[in-house]
Coordinates of C-alpha atoms and ligand atoms in Angstrom, one line a residue:
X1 CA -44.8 -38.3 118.0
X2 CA -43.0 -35.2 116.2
X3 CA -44.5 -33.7 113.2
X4 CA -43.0 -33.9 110.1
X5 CA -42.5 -30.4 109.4
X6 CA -42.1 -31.6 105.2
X7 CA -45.6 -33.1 105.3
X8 CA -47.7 -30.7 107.2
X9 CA -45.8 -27.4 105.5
X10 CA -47.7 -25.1 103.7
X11 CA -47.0 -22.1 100.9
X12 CA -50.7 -21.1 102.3
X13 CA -49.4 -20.8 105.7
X14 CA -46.1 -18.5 104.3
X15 CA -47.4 -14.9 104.8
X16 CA -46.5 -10.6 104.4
X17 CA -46.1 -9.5 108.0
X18 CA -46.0 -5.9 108.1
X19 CA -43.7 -4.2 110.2
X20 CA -44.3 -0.6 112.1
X21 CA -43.4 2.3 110.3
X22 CA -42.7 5.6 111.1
X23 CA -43.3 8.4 108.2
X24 CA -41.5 11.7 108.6
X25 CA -40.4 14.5 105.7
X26 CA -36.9 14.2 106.9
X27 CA -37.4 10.0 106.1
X28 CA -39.1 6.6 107.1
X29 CA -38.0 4.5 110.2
X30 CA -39.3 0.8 110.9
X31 CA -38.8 -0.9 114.4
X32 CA -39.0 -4.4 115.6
X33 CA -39.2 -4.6 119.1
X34 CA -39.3 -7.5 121.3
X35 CA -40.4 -9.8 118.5
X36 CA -43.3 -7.8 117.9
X37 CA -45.1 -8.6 115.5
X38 CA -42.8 -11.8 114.7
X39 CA -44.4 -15.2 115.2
X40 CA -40.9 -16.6 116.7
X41 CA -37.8 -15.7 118.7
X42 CA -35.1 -13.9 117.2
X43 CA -32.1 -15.8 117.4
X44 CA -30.2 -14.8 114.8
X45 CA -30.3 -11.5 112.0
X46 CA -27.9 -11.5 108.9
X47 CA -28.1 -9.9 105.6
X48 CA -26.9 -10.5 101.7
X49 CA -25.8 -7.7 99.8
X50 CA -23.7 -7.4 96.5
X51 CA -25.3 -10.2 94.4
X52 CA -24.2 -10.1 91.2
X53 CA -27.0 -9.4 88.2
X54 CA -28.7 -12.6 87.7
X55 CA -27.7 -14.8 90.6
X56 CA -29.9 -16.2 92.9
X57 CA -30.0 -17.5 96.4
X58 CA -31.5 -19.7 98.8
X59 CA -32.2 -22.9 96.9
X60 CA -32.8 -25.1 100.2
X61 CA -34.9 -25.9 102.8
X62 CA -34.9 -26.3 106.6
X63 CA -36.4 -28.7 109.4
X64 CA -36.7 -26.2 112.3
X65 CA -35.8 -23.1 111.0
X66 CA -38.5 -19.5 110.9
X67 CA -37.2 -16.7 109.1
X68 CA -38.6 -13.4 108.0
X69 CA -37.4 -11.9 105.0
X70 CA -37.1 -8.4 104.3
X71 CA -36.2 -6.6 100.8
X72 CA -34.7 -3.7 103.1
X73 CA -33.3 -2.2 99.8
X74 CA -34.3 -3.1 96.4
X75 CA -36.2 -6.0 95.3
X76 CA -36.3 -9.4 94.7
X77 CA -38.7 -12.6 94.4
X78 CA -39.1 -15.4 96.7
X79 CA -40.1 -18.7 95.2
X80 CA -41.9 -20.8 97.8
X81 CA -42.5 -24.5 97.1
X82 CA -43.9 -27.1 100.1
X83 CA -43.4 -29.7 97.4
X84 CA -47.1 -29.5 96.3
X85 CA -48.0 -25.8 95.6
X86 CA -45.5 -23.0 94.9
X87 CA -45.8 -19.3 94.8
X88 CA -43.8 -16.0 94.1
X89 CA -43.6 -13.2 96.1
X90 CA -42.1 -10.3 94.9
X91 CA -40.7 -8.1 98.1
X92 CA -39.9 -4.5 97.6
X93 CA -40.9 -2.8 101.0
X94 CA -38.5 -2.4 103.8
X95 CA -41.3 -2.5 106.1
X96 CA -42.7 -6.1 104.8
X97 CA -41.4 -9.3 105.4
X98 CA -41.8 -12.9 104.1
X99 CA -42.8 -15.4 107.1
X100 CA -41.0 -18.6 105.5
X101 CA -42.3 -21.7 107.7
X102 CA -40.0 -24.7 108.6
X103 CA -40.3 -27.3 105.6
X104 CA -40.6 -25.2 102.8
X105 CA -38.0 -24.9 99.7
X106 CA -37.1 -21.5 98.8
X107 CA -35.2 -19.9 95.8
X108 CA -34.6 -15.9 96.0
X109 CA -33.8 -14.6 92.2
X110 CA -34.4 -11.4 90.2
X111 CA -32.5 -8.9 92.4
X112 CA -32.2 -5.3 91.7
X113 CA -29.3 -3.8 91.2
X114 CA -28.0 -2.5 94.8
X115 CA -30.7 -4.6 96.9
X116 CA -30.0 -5.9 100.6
X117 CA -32.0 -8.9 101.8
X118 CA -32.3 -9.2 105.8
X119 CA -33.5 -12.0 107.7
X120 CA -34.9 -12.5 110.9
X121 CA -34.0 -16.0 112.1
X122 CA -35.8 -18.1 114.9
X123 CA -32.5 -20.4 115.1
X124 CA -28.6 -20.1 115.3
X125 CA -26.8 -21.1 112.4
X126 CA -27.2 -25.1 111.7
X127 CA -26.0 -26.6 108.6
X128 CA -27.6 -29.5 109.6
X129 CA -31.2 -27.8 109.7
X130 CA -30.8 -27.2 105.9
X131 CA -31.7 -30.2 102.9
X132 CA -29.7 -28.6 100.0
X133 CA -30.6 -30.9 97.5
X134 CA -34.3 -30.3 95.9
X135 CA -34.3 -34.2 94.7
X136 CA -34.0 -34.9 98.4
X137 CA -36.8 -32.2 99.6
X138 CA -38.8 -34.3 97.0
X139 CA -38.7 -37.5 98.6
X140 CA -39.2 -35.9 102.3
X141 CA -42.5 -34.4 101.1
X142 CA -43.6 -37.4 98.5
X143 CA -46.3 -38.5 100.6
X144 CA -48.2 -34.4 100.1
X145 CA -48.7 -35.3 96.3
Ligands
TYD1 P1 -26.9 -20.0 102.8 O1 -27.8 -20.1 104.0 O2 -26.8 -21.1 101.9 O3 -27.2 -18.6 102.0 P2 -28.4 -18.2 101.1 O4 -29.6 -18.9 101.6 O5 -28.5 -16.7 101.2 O6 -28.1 -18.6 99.7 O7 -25.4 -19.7 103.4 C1 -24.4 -19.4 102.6 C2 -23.1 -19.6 103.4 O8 -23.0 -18.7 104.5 C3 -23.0 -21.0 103.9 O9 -21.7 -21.6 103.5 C4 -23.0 -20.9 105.4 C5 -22.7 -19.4 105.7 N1 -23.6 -18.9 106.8 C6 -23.2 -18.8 108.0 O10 -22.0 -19.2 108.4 N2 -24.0 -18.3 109.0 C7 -25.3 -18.0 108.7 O11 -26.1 -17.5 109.6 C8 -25.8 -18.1 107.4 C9 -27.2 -17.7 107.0 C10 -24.9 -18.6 106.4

């Protein structure tokens, strides 16, 4: 039988993976190579930029769907909710990223002024991977609380 990615999802299991780094005086580098250290495929890489003082994004949930998040410049919090337990994480190091497990609502908010959030994805673009509607991730994860 296939698991219910919205019961078995966990904030606990939503981690920092730390990306390689290269220090130099003339500036920093960070590589990913070959997935490395990524805990998926990378299908699919985009980026948001220019978001307005005070806006937020995210605000949805997906079946399938991995992603890594990066602050690659600036800062911003991640709230993580698997509709039992939530938890902030505030990313500000463009060598960190955010694993976000399928079956977990997400709301990004508080960006700096200027910052660029990248994300690694396992998955090509599918609208119908996403629940938009947070009354609706509430009754696919009911039976956690
Ligand atoms: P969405 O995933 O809701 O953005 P965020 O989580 O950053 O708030 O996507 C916003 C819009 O962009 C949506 O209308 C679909 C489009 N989009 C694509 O066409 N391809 C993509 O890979 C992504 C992530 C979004």
């Amino acid at each position: 039988m296939e698991v219910n990615p919205y019961l078995t999802s966990s904030v606990d299991n939503c981690r920092i993976i730390e990306l390689a780094q290269h220090r130099h005086a003339n500036g920093n580098l960070t590589v990913v190579e070959d997935n490395d250290p990524i805990p998926f495929k990378i299908r699919r890489l985009y980026y948001t930029y220019d978001i307005p003082g005070g806006e937020e994004r995210g605000g949805h949930s997906h079946r399938a769907l991995y992603q890594l998040v990066v602050a690659i410049s600036g800062s911003f919090d991640v709230v993580i909710d698997d509709g039992k337990q939530q938890r902030t994480v505030t990313l500000d190091r463009p060598y960190q990223g955010l694993l976000i497990t399928p079956g977990i609502w997400r709301v990004l908010n508080n960006f700096t002024s200027g910052a660029v959030c990248m994300v690694l994805a396992s998955e090509h673009y599918d609208e119908d991977d996403y629940t938009r509607e947070y009354s609706d991730f509430l009754e696919l994860t009911k039976d956690k609380r």
